Short mmCIF file of C-alpha atoms and ligand atoms in Angstrom, two decimals:
data_model
loop_
_atom_site.label_atom_id
_atom_site.label_comp_id
_atom_site.label_asym_id
_atom_site.label_seq_id
_atom_site.Cartn_x
_atom_site.Cartn_y
_atom_site.Cartn_z
CA MET A 1 -6.99 76.57 -26.40
CA SER A 2 -6.01 77.03 -22.91
CA HIS A 3 -6.91 74.27 -20.26
CA GLU A 4 -8.05 75.21 -16.80
CA VAL A 5 -6.35 72.86 -14.24
CA VAL A 6 -7.11 73.10 -10.66
CA VAL A 7 -4.08 72.31 -8.52
CA ILE A 8 -4.56 70.99 -5.14
CA GLU A 9 -1.31 70.22 -3.27
CA GLY A 10 -3.00 69.03 -0.08
CA ASP A 11 -0.77 68.09 2.91
CA GLY A 12 2.74 66.65 3.51
CA ILE A 13 4.73 65.69 0.53
CA GLY A 14 1.74 66.76 -1.73
CA ARG A 15 3.15 70.28 -1.28
CA GLU A 16 6.59 69.12 -2.65
CA VAL A 17 5.62 66.77 -5.55
CA VAL A 18 2.70 68.66 -6.92
CA PRO A 19 4.75 71.80 -7.68
CA ALA A 20 7.26 69.62 -9.46
CA ALA A 21 4.56 68.24 -11.66
CA VAL A 22 3.22 71.69 -12.40
CA GLU A 23 6.85 72.75 -13.29
CA VAL A 24 6.99 69.98 -15.82
CA LEU A 25 3.60 70.96 -17.29
CA GLU A 26 4.68 74.58 -17.52
CA ALA A 27 7.80 73.45 -19.55
CA LEU A 28 5.67 72.12 -22.32
CA PRO A 29 4.18 73.99 -25.44
CA VAL A 30 0.69 73.51 -24.00
CA ASP A 31 -1.39 76.41 -22.67
CA PHE A 32 -2.59 75.90 -19.12
CA GLU A 33 -4.38 78.05 -16.66
CA PHE A 34 -3.61 76.79 -13.29
CA VAL A 35 -5.94 77.61 -10.37
CA LYS A 36 -4.76 76.76 -6.87
CA ALA A 37 -7.21 75.40 -4.37
CA GLU A 38 -7.03 73.97 -0.85
CA ALA A 39 -7.98 70.64 0.74
CA GLY A 40 -6.71 68.39 3.53
CA ASP A 41 -5.83 68.43 7.13
CA ALA A 42 -4.33 71.95 7.27
CA VAL A 43 -7.57 73.53 5.83
CA GLN A 44 -9.67 71.33 8.21
CA GLU A 45 -7.74 72.68 11.18
CA ALA A 46 -8.08 76.26 9.94
CA THR A 47 -11.68 76.17 8.89
CA GLY A 48 -13.28 72.96 10.07
CA GLU A 49 -13.71 71.67 6.57
CA ALA A 50 -11.36 69.37 4.83
CA LEU A 51 -12.71 70.00 1.38
CA PRO A 52 -14.08 73.59 1.21
CA ALA A 53 -17.11 73.98 -1.13
CA GLU A 54 -15.02 76.48 -3.29
CA THR A 55 -12.42 73.74 -3.92
CA TYR A 56 -15.26 71.24 -4.85
CA ASP A 57 -16.83 73.67 -7.20
CA LEU A 58 -13.43 74.64 -8.87
CA ALA A 59 -12.71 70.98 -9.48
CA ALA A 60 -16.24 70.33 -10.82
CA ASP A 61 -15.93 73.11 -13.28
CA ALA A 62 -12.29 72.70 -14.41
CA ASP A 63 -11.12 70.73 -17.47
CA ALA A 64 -8.98 68.70 -15.19
CA THR A 65 -7.61 68.61 -11.47
CA LEU A 66 -4.15 67.66 -10.23
CA PHE A 67 -4.18 66.54 -6.53
CA GLY A 68 -1.28 65.71 -4.27
CA ALA A 69 -2.49 63.95 -1.03
CA ALA A 70 -4.36 64.64 2.08
CA GLY A 71 -3.46 63.23 5.48
CA GLU A 72 -5.98 61.87 7.99
CA THR A 73 -8.76 63.63 5.99
CA ALA A 74 -7.87 61.80 2.80
CA ALA A 75 -11.26 60.00 2.61
CA ASP A 76 -13.14 63.29 3.26
CA VAL A 77 -11.27 64.86 0.50
CA ILE A 78 -10.67 62.38 -2.23
CA LEU A 79 -14.12 60.54 -2.30
CA PRO A 80 -16.03 63.90 -2.81
CA LEU A 81 -13.37 65.03 -5.32
CA ARG A 82 -13.86 61.94 -7.33
CA GLU A 83 -17.66 62.71 -7.25
CA ALA A 84 -17.04 66.29 -8.23
CA VAL A 85 -15.44 65.15 -11.42
CA ASP A 86 -18.06 62.57 -11.90
CA SER A 87 -15.53 59.86 -12.13
CA PHE A 88 -16.71 56.32 -13.10
CA VAL A 89 -13.27 54.71 -13.65
CA ASN A 90 -10.04 54.76 -11.76
CA VAL A 91 -7.05 54.09 -14.07
CA ARG A 92 -4.03 52.72 -12.23
CA PRO A 93 -0.99 51.66 -14.31
CA ALA A 94 1.69 49.57 -12.66
CA LYS A 95 4.90 49.37 -14.67
CA ALA A 96 8.37 48.33 -13.55
CA TYR A 97 10.92 50.73 -14.82
CA PRO A 98 14.57 50.15 -15.74
CA GLY A 99 16.90 51.00 -12.87
CA VAL A 100 14.30 50.47 -10.21
CA ASP A 101 14.53 47.48 -8.00
CA ALA A 102 11.29 45.68 -8.74
CA VAL A 103 10.12 42.42 -7.33
CA ARG A 104 8.78 41.58 -10.81
CA PRO A 105 10.65 43.73 -13.44
CA GLU A 106 8.48 42.39 -16.25
CA THR A 107 5.44 43.89 -14.70
CA ASP A 108 3.52 46.34 -16.97
CA VAL A 109 -0.26 46.26 -16.36
CA VAL A 110 -3.07 48.82 -16.09
CA PHE A 111 -6.08 48.40 -13.84
CA LEU A 112 -9.41 49.85 -14.79
CA ARG A 113 -11.28 49.90 -11.54
CA GLU A 114 -14.98 50.71 -11.16
CA ASN A 115 -15.10 53.79 -9.19
CA THR A 116 -18.72 54.53 -7.91
CA GLU A 117 -20.24 51.37 -6.51
CA GLY A 118 -19.59 47.84 -5.30
CA VAL A 119 -19.04 47.63 -1.52
CA TYR A 120 -17.70 51.21 -1.46
CA ALA A 121 -21.16 52.54 -2.14
CA GLY A 122 -21.55 53.51 1.48
CA HIS A 123 -24.49 51.36 2.53
CA GLU A 124 -23.28 49.92 5.82
CA ASP A 125 -25.57 49.47 8.89
CA ARG A 126 -25.07 48.54 12.48
CA LEU A 127 -28.22 46.48 13.10
CA SER A 128 -27.53 45.48 16.75
CA ASP A 129 -24.74 45.12 19.39
CA ASP A 130 -23.67 42.04 17.48
CA LEU A 131 -24.52 42.58 13.91
CA SER A 132 -23.28 44.93 11.15
CA THR A 133 -24.25 44.63 7.48
CA LEU A 134 -23.02 46.10 4.20
CA THR A 135 -25.11 46.20 1.06
CA ARG A 136 -23.18 45.84 -2.26
CA VAL A 137 -24.34 47.88 -5.19
CA VAL A 138 -23.87 46.67 -8.82
CA THR A 139 -25.71 48.21 -11.77
CA SER A 140 -25.67 47.09 -15.35
CA SER A 141 -25.24 50.70 -16.37
CA ALA A 142 -22.07 51.37 -14.38
CA SER A 143 -20.56 47.96 -15.37
CA ARG A 144 -21.34 48.60 -19.02
CA GLU A 145 -19.88 52.14 -18.82
CA LEU A 146 -16.58 50.74 -17.42
CA ALA A 147 -16.49 47.98 -20.11
CA GLU A 148 -17.13 50.75 -22.81
CA TYR A 149 -14.08 52.70 -21.43
CA ALA A 150 -11.99 49.44 -21.30
CA CYS A 151 -12.90 48.72 -24.96
CA GLU A 152 -11.92 52.21 -26.07
CA PHE A 153 -8.69 52.03 -24.01
CA VAL A 154 -7.67 48.88 -25.82
CA GLU A 155 -8.87 49.94 -29.23
CA ASP A 156 -6.88 53.14 -28.92
CA GLY A 157 -3.78 51.15 -28.06
CA ARG A 158 -3.47 52.71 -24.61
CA GLY A 159 -2.78 49.47 -22.90
CA PRO A 160 0.74 48.19 -22.02
CA ALA A 161 1.08 46.24 -25.25
CA GLY A 162 0.08 49.42 -27.22
CA ASP A 163 -1.77 47.14 -29.45
CA SER A 164 -5.48 46.99 -30.15
CA ASP A 165 -5.43 43.18 -30.26
CA GLU A 166 -4.37 42.83 -26.62
CA GLY A 167 -7.89 42.70 -25.16
CA PHE A 168 -8.51 42.87 -21.42
CA THR A 169 -8.93 40.53 -18.52
CA VAL A 170 -11.97 40.92 -16.18
CA ALA A 171 -11.29 39.82 -12.56
CA HIS A 172 -14.33 38.96 -10.43
CA LYS A 173 -15.74 36.52 -8.02
CA ALA A 174 -18.99 35.63 -9.80
CA ASN A 175 -18.81 32.05 -8.67
CA VAL A 176 -19.76 33.11 -5.19
CA MET A 177 -21.26 36.50 -5.56
CA ARG A 178 -23.44 35.15 -8.31
CA GLU A 179 -25.90 38.10 -8.34
CA THR A 180 -23.64 41.14 -8.04
CA ASP A 181 -20.43 39.96 -9.59
CA GLY A 182 -22.47 37.85 -11.91
CA ARG A 183 -24.05 40.88 -13.25
CA PHE A 184 -20.87 42.72 -13.43
CA ARG A 185 -19.06 39.77 -15.33
CA GLU A 186 -21.98 39.34 -17.66
CA GLU A 187 -22.30 42.93 -18.65
CA VAL A 188 -18.55 43.57 -19.09
CA LEU A 189 -18.13 40.47 -21.27
CA ALA A 190 -21.22 41.35 -23.25
CA VAL A 191 -19.87 44.82 -24.16
CA ALA A 192 -16.61 43.33 -25.11
CA GLU A 193 -18.26 40.86 -27.43
CA GLU A 194 -20.48 43.67 -28.89
CA ARG A 195 -17.48 45.75 -29.58
CA GLY A 196 -15.29 42.81 -30.90
CA VAL A 197 -12.68 43.28 -28.12
CA ASP A 198 -10.93 40.16 -26.82
CA ALA A 199 -11.84 39.58 -23.10
CA ASP A 200 -10.89 36.83 -20.82
CA GLU A 201 -11.74 36.27 -17.12
CA GLU A 202 -10.09 35.35 -13.85
CA LEU A 203 -11.49 34.65 -10.48
CA MET A 204 -9.98 37.43 -8.41
CA ASP A 205 -8.48 35.10 -5.72
CA ALA A 206 -6.66 32.91 -8.26
CA PHE A 207 -5.67 36.10 -10.07
CA ALA A 208 -4.02 37.27 -6.88
CA THR A 209 -1.80 34.25 -7.00
CA LYS A 210 -1.11 34.28 -10.78
CA LEU A 211 -0.29 38.06 -11.16
CA PRO A 212 2.81 38.05 -8.86
CA LEU A 213 3.96 34.54 -10.23
CA ASP A 214 3.76 35.77 -13.80
CA PRO A 215 2.67 39.34 -14.47
CA SER A 216 3.76 39.18 -18.17
CA GLN A 217 0.58 37.39 -19.03
CA TYR A 218 -1.59 40.30 -18.18
CA GLY A 219 -2.15 43.79 -19.69
CA VAL A 220 -5.37 45.66 -19.14
CA ILE A 221 -7.33 44.38 -16.04
CA VAL A 222 -10.95 45.27 -15.47
CA CYS A 223 -12.27 45.07 -11.77
CA PRO A 224 -15.06 45.92 -9.52
CA ASN A 225 -14.25 48.69 -6.98
CA LEU A 226 -12.86 46.80 -4.00
CA ALA A 227 -11.10 44.17 -5.97
CA GLY A 228 -9.41 46.96 -8.13
CA ASP A 229 -8.37 48.79 -5.03
CA VAL A 230 -6.66 45.67 -3.45
CA LEU A 231 -5.36 44.10 -6.72
CA SER A 232 -3.88 47.39 -7.92
CA ASP A 233 -1.96 47.82 -4.66
CA LEU A 234 -0.82 44.30 -4.96
CA ALA A 235 0.61 45.22 -8.41
CA ALA A 236 2.17 48.35 -6.95
CA GLY A 237 4.18 46.09 -4.62
CA LEU A 238 5.60 44.26 -7.67
CA VAL A 239 7.11 47.36 -9.20
CA GLY A 240 9.01 48.69 -6.41
CA GLY A 241 7.30 51.42 -4.60
CA LEU A 242 4.56 53.95 -3.97
CA GLY A 243 6.73 56.93 -5.02
CA LEU A 244 6.31 55.77 -8.77
CA LEU A 245 2.65 55.16 -9.21
CA PRO A 246 0.37 57.59 -10.84
CA SER A 247 -3.52 57.34 -11.29
CA ALA A 248 -6.51 59.02 -12.92
CA ASN A 249 -10.06 59.23 -11.88
CA VAL A 250 -11.82 59.72 -15.27
CA GLY A 251 -15.36 61.02 -15.64
CA HIS A 252 -17.47 62.02 -18.66
CA ASP A 253 -16.26 65.52 -19.16
CA ASN A 254 -13.70 65.94 -16.39
CA ALA A 255 -10.95 63.97 -14.47
CA LEU A 256 -8.69 64.13 -11.44
CA PHE A 257 -5.11 62.93 -11.51
CA GLU A 258 -3.21 62.02 -8.31
CA PRO A 259 -0.22 60.04 -7.22
CA VAL A 260 -1.16 56.76 -5.34
CA HIS A 261 0.90 57.58 -2.40
CA GLY A 262 -0.11 59.61 0.57
CA THR A 263 1.33 62.50 2.49
CA ALA A 264 4.53 60.56 3.68
CA PRO A 265 4.66 62.26 7.11
CA ASP A 266 8.04 60.49 7.81
CA ILE A 267 9.76 62.42 5.03
CA ALA A 268 7.46 65.46 4.56
CA GLY A 269 9.10 68.88 4.63
CA GLU A 270 12.62 67.48 3.98
CA GLY A 271 12.56 68.02 0.13
CA ILE A 272 13.46 64.41 -0.60
CA ALA A 273 10.11 63.05 -1.80
CA ASN A 274 10.17 61.16 -5.13
CA PRO A 275 8.24 63.39 -7.63
CA THR A 276 7.84 60.57 -10.15
CA ALA A 277 4.33 59.51 -9.32
CA ALA A 278 3.14 63.05 -9.46
CA ILE A 279 4.94 63.81 -12.67
CA LEU A 280 3.50 60.65 -14.30
CA SER A 281 0.12 61.69 -13.11
CA ALA A 282 0.66 64.89 -14.94
CA ALA A 283 1.59 62.81 -18.09
CA MET A 284 -1.81 61.07 -17.75
CA LEU A 285 -3.44 64.54 -17.49
CA LEU A 286 -1.67 65.59 -20.72
CA GLU A 287 -2.98 62.45 -22.53
CA TYR A 288 -6.42 62.97 -21.17
CA LEU A 289 -6.47 66.54 -22.52
CA GLY A 290 -5.38 65.33 -25.91
CA HIS A 291 -1.79 66.11 -25.74
CA VAL A 292 -0.61 62.44 -26.33
CA GLU A 293 2.78 63.32 -27.68
CA GLU A 294 3.80 65.60 -24.81
CA GLY A 295 2.55 62.97 -22.38
CA GLN A 296 4.89 60.54 -23.99
CA GLN A 297 7.71 63.00 -23.83
CA VAL A 298 7.23 63.41 -20.17
CA ARG A 299 7.20 59.58 -19.71
CA ASP A 300 10.43 59.12 -21.68
CA ALA A 301 12.11 61.86 -19.61
CA VAL A 302 11.06 60.24 -16.51
CA GLU A 303 12.18 56.84 -17.62
CA GLY A 304 15.53 58.20 -18.69
CA VAL A 305 15.96 59.78 -15.18
CA LEU A 306 14.90 56.57 -13.31
CA SER A 307 17.36 54.59 -15.32
CA ASP A 308 20.38 56.89 -15.28
CA GLY A 309 19.55 58.90 -12.01
CA PRO A 310 19.66 61.13 -10.07
CA ARG A 311 17.37 59.11 -7.74
CA THR A 312 15.69 59.94 -4.51
CA GLY A 313 16.31 57.98 -1.24
CA ASP A 314 13.16 55.61 -1.70
CA LEU A 315 15.05 54.34 -4.76
CA GLY A 316 18.40 53.98 -2.99
CA GLY A 317 19.73 57.40 -4.24
CA GLY A 318 20.59 60.60 -2.34
CA ALA A 319 18.97 63.18 -4.65
CA THR A 320 16.32 65.83 -3.58
CA THR A 321 12.96 66.42 -5.22
CA ASP A 322 14.28 69.41 -6.91
CA GLU A 323 17.30 67.60 -8.42
CA VAL A 324 15.25 64.95 -9.88
CA THR A 325 12.63 67.44 -11.22
CA ALA A 326 15.57 69.39 -12.73
CA ALA A 327 16.85 66.18 -14.46
CA VAL A 328 13.51 65.59 -15.90
CA LEU A 329 13.13 69.13 -17.22
CA ASP A 330 16.62 68.93 -18.76
CA ARG A 331 15.69 65.80 -20.70
CA LEU A 332 12.40 67.57 -21.83
P1 NAI B 401 2.15 57.07 2.42
O1 NAI B 401 1.92 56.75 0.86
O2 NAI B 401 2.07 58.48 2.70
O3 NAI B 401 3.62 56.62 2.87
C1 NAI B 401 3.92 55.12 2.84
C2 NAI B 401 5.57 55.09 2.84
O4 NAI B 401 5.91 55.27 1.47
C3 NAI B 401 6.23 56.05 3.68
O5 NAI B 401 7.37 55.48 4.20
C4 NAI B 401 6.66 57.24 2.72
O6 NAI B 401 7.77 57.90 3.18
C5 NAI B 401 6.86 56.49 1.49
N1 NAI B 401 6.44 57.26 0.27
C6 NAI B 401 5.23 57.60 -0.19
N2 NAI B 401 5.31 58.35 -1.12
C7 NAI B 401 6.64 58.67 -1.37
C8 NAI B 401 7.38 59.51 -2.32
N3 NAI B 401 6.73 60.22 -3.34
N4 NAI B 401 8.72 59.47 -2.27
C9 NAI B 401 9.39 58.81 -1.32
N5 NAI B 401 8.73 58.01 -0.35
C10 NAI B 401 7.44 58.00 -0.44
O7 NAI B 401 1.21 56.16 3.07
P2 NAI B 401 0.75 56.20 4.70
O8 NAI B 401 1.94 56.29 5.47
O9 NAI B 401 -0.01 54.93 4.84
O10 NAI B 401 -0.25 57.45 4.92
C11 NAI B 401 0.27 58.66 5.37
C12 NAI B 401 -0.89 59.60 5.37
O11 NAI B 401 -1.21 59.85 3.96
C13 NAI B 401 -1.98 59.27 6.10
O12 NAI B 401 -2.47 60.31 6.88
C14 NAI B 401 -3.15 58.77 5.14
O13 NAI B 401 -4.35 59.03 5.39
C15 NAI B 401 -2.69 59.62 3.92
N6 NAI B 401 -2.98 59.00 2.58
C16 NAI B 401 -3.61 59.81 1.60
C17 NAI B 401 -3.85 59.36 0.43
C18 NAI B 401 -4.41 60.31 -0.55
O14 NAI B 401 -4.64 61.47 -0.23
N7 NAI B 401 -4.98 59.85 -1.73
C19 NAI B 401 -3.43 58.01 -0.09
C20 NAI B 401 -2.87 57.21 1.05
C21 NAI B 401 -2.59 57.76 2.27
MG1 MG B 402 -6.02 52.07 -2.14
#
């Protein structure tokens, strides 16, 4: 069966790292039909629209989408694209690899972040010259859906420990936001109990201290939207850099995969961007489409290259994007 994958390079280094990831996918014994689509600053300049309707529709109808990055139009591109794939969870692994100078080399965590509501639901108002407000949205249904996904994730051994006993940690601030985070906490813990999955909880502020002090005590972490955004970036800092971190926006019947980094205007066009985050995003895409073994092969190849080189400048090396990609392909 052939998988239809929409490929959106976007702007800046998206145009360098996404082709590298596609090359890796093409080297595997998996049948893909790649459909290229446009989004970002360049299309905005040319057409007045950062996300053409055609791109939105292609992503909505595809089996999966691989996206690079958009520049100043990032929010106008990525938020609707997440909606196009009907994404309810943002999956963000942060793992320190051998050979990479990480603040906390023992870090190996995966954030499962609620991706539709919370304070990002878009209900902000300017009520007067002096006063602006924000309405936070938390539903039982979205909280339970995230928790069901977290339970499956853990049951399938997809967490860092690879072990269905590992359970997950829910981070929240229900002691202050009693109604909204209270609902979130209650529903997530209820689903875990119904499914017999171990779940413990942390207040998110205390968690922000405990994670950098001892990341080894955490594995899968379930968060509301804003908390997941901030805390997963914190974890990114522990593992040594943006060029390494992949992510997935998973929906019911569709998903979008993207490196966490942006367009890197300071190095764009030089051919020296680190393709690791994009290639690891492609590995997540493979796993999502059921090609778990191939996904693991890609991870192993990437890990080998990170540990033995060649490495790009962000990791202290002098290699180009193409040289790193070729080394990954060699190992595959
Ligand atoms: P950035 O991630 O583009 O760059 C931050 C720093 O990390 C830069 O020094 C860059 O050179 C370096 N870096 C990032 N990825 C790298 C890679 N693969 N290899 C080597 N070095 C890498 O974030 P910044 O500078 O805050 O944003 C630049 C532009 O990207 C902005 O226009 C922003 O709106 C956009 N952006 C888009 C995102 C998206 O499309 N999802 C996410 C974040 C930013
Ligand atoms: Mg963020």
